[in-house]
Structures are given as C-alpha cells and as structure tokens.
Amino acid sequence: MPDDAAVGASQPQLQPRFLRLPRSGELCWFSGLSRSQMWLAVKAGHVRSHSLKRPGTRRGVRLVDAASLVEWLSSNPPAEISEARTQKGGAA
C-alpha cells in the first residue's frame, strides 16, 4: 500500500479557473482577500472578471479569473496590496 504522503505528492493540486466574490465581511478562501479588495482589483483592471447575468435581470454573479488574480498578487509586493487596503479604510 502506498504511503499517503507519496500519493499526495504525485497528484497535482487542482486550481479553480474562476472564483466568486466572497460575501460581504468574509475573505476569499483562495486568496485571503476581502470582497472590497477583489472588486477594487477588478475595477482597476488588474484582474480579469466575467459578469454572468440573464437578459432583463438586475442581478447576476461576478466571476474573477483565478489565474489573473494569482498573476496580479505575484507581481505586486505586499506593501502595494496593503496600501490598497488602507486607502479603502481597512487595517494594514
């Protein structure tokens, strides 16, 4: 019987393709960012997103492209991400 650690090491970790914005007051399970931080990144054009909405409806769902989110987070030093948070009024 194979060792559990060896089995886990041989299987690639699945990464989501899209993420929903977290609920207000919660953090994204994938990135640890708040809804506001993710929305600011989308609005500024740093992160790609897709809005799914039926014609004639007011509400839909916004899906964030996980790969572009990871790319943006990796390309920015932690200080820049913290500055975006403090500009919005949150704690650093």
mmCIF file of C-alpha atoms in Angstrom:
data_model
loop_
_atom_site.group_PDB
_atom_site.id
_atom_site.type_symbol
_atom_site.label_atom_id
_atom_site.label_comp_id
_atom_site.label_asym_id
_atom_site.label_seq_id
_atom_site.Cartn_x
_atom_site.Cartn_y
_atom_site.Cartn_z
ATOM 1 C CA MET A 1 0.000 0.000 0.000
ATOM 2 C CA PRO A 2 1.499 3.399 -0.947
ATOM 3 C CA ASP A 3 2.395 5.999 1.635
ATOM 4 C CA ASP A 4 -0.238 8.793 1.895
ATOM 5 C CA ALA A 5 2.425 11.498 1.545
ATOM 6 C CA ALA A 6 3.761 9.884 -1.629
ATOM 7 C CA VAL A 7 0.264 9.656 -3.127
ATOM 8 C CA GLY A 8 -0.433 13.323 -2.364
ATOM 9 C CA ALA A 9 2.886 14.378 -3.850
ATOM 10 C CA SER A 10 2.223 12.589 -7.133
ATOM 11 C CA GLN A 11 -1.238 14.106 -7.672
ATOM 12 C CA PRO A 12 -1.362 17.687 -8.946
ATOM 13 C CA GLN A 13 -3.351 20.191 -6.918
ATOM 14 C CA LEU A 14 -6.455 21.345 -8.768
ATOM 15 C CA GLN A 15 -6.708 25.096 -9.156
ATOM 16 C CA PRO A 16 -10.051 26.803 -9.771
ATOM 17 C CA ARG A 17 -10.492 28.605 -13.075
ATOM 18 C CA PHE A 18 -12.939 31.166 -11.678
ATOM 19 C CA LEU A 19 -13.789 32.449 -8.197
ATOM 20 C CA ARG A 20 -16.954 34.088 -6.953
ATOM 21 C CA LEU A 21 -16.539 37.271 -4.995
ATOM 22 C CA PRO A 22 -16.821 36.400 -1.296
ATOM 23 C CA ARG A 23 -19.813 37.548 0.711
ATOM 24 C CA SER A 24 -19.543 40.896 2.429
ATOM 25 C CA GLY A 25 -17.488 40.585 5.616
ATOM 26 C CA GLU A 26 -15.858 37.318 4.527
ATOM 27 C CA LEU A 27 -12.489 36.592 2.935
ATOM 28 C CA CYS A 28 -11.887 34.704 -0.283
ATOM 29 C CA TRP A 29 -10.950 31.102 0.551
ATOM 30 C CA PHE A 30 -8.405 31.072 -2.281
ATOM 31 C CA SER A 31 -6.605 34.420 -1.980
ATOM 32 C CA GLY A 32 -7.480 35.655 1.503
ATOM 33 C CA LEU A 33 -8.663 38.976 0.061
ATOM 34 C CA SER A 34 -11.898 40.668 1.044
ATOM 35 C CA ARG A 35 -14.749 41.323 -1.375
ATOM 36 C CA SER A 36 -13.796 45.017 -1.492
ATOM 37 C CA GLN A 37 -10.146 44.304 -2.273
ATOM 38 C CA MET A 38 -11.057 41.909 -5.051
ATOM 39 C CA TRP A 39 -13.592 44.335 -6.525
ATOM 40 C CA LEU A 40 -11.041 47.188 -6.475
ATOM 41 C CA ALA A 41 -8.544 44.987 -8.349
ATOM 42 C CA VAL A 42 -11.219 44.133 -10.934
ATOM 43 C CA LYS A 43 -12.364 47.746 -11.272
ATOM 44 C CA ALA A 44 -8.770 48.984 -11.713
ATOM 45 C CA GLY A 45 -8.251 46.456 -14.496
ATOM 46 C CA HIS A 46 -5.593 44.467 -12.627
ATOM 47 C CA VAL A 47 -7.693 41.296 -12.567
ATOM 48 C CA ARG A 48 -9.983 39.908 -15.276
ATOM 49 C CA SER A 49 -13.566 39.037 -14.420
ATOM 50 C CA HIS A 50 -16.781 37.961 -16.085
ATOM 51 C CA SER A 51 -20.305 39.026 -15.222
ATOM 52 C CA LEU A 52 -22.992 36.404 -15.709
ATOM 53 C CA LYS A 53 -26.467 37.855 -15.879
ATOM 54 C CA ARG A 54 -29.656 36.860 -17.635
ATOM 55 C CA PRO A 55 -31.105 39.441 -20.017
ATOM 56 C CA GLY A 56 -33.562 41.748 -18.302
ATOM 57 C CA THR A 57 -32.379 40.962 -14.769
ATOM 58 C CA ARG A 58 -30.750 43.391 -12.381
ATOM 59 C CA ARG A 59 -28.502 40.979 -10.568
ATOM 60 C CA GLY A 60 -26.026 38.406 -11.691
ATOM 61 C CA VAL A 61 -22.825 36.869 -10.479
ATOM 62 C CA ARG A 62 -19.296 38.200 -10.958
ATOM 63 C CA LEU A 63 -16.634 35.560 -11.523
ATOM 64 C CA VAL A 64 -12.981 36.500 -11.046
ATOM 65 C CA ASP A 65 -10.388 34.834 -13.266
ATOM 66 C CA ALA A 66 -8.236 32.942 -10.735
ATOM 67 C CA ALA A 67 -5.134 32.886 -12.959
ATOM 68 C CA SER A 68 -5.167 36.674 -13.411
ATOM 69 C CA LEU A 69 -5.706 37.123 -9.662
ATOM 70 C CA VAL A 70 -2.686 34.941 -8.855
ATOM 71 C CA GLU A 71 -0.628 36.733 -11.516
ATOM 72 C CA TRP A 72 -1.544 40.140 -10.071
ATOM 73 C CA LEU A 73 -0.830 39.066 -6.499
ATOM 74 C CA SER A 74 2.523 37.577 -7.529
ATOM 75 C CA SER A 75 3.572 40.697 -9.430
ATOM 76 C CA ASN A 76 2.880 43.102 -6.554
ATOM 77 C CA PRO A 77 4.927 43.469 -3.401
ATOM 78 C CA PRO A 78 2.852 43.004 -0.222
ATOM 79 C CA ALA A 79 3.145 46.744 0.535
ATOM 80 C CA GLU A 80 1.139 47.693 -2.568
ATOM 81 C CA ILE A 81 -1.655 45.327 -1.634
ATOM 82 C CA SER A 82 -1.659 46.700 1.936
ATOM 83 C CA GLU A 83 -1.793 50.266 0.593
ATOM 84 C CA ALA A 84 -4.915 49.432 -1.409
ATOM 85 C CA ARG A 85 -6.486 48.112 1.780
ATOM 86 C CA THR A 86 -5.571 51.185 3.885
ATOM 87 C CA GLN A 87 -6.783 53.599 1.191
ATOM 88 C CA LYS A 88 -10.188 51.947 1.467
ATOM 89 C CA GLY A 89 -10.137 52.464 5.249
ATOM 90 C CA GLY A 90 -9.213 48.957 6.389
ATOM 91 C CA ALA A 91 -6.398 47.872 8.646
ATOM 92 C CA ALA A 92 -2.959 47.155 7.196
#
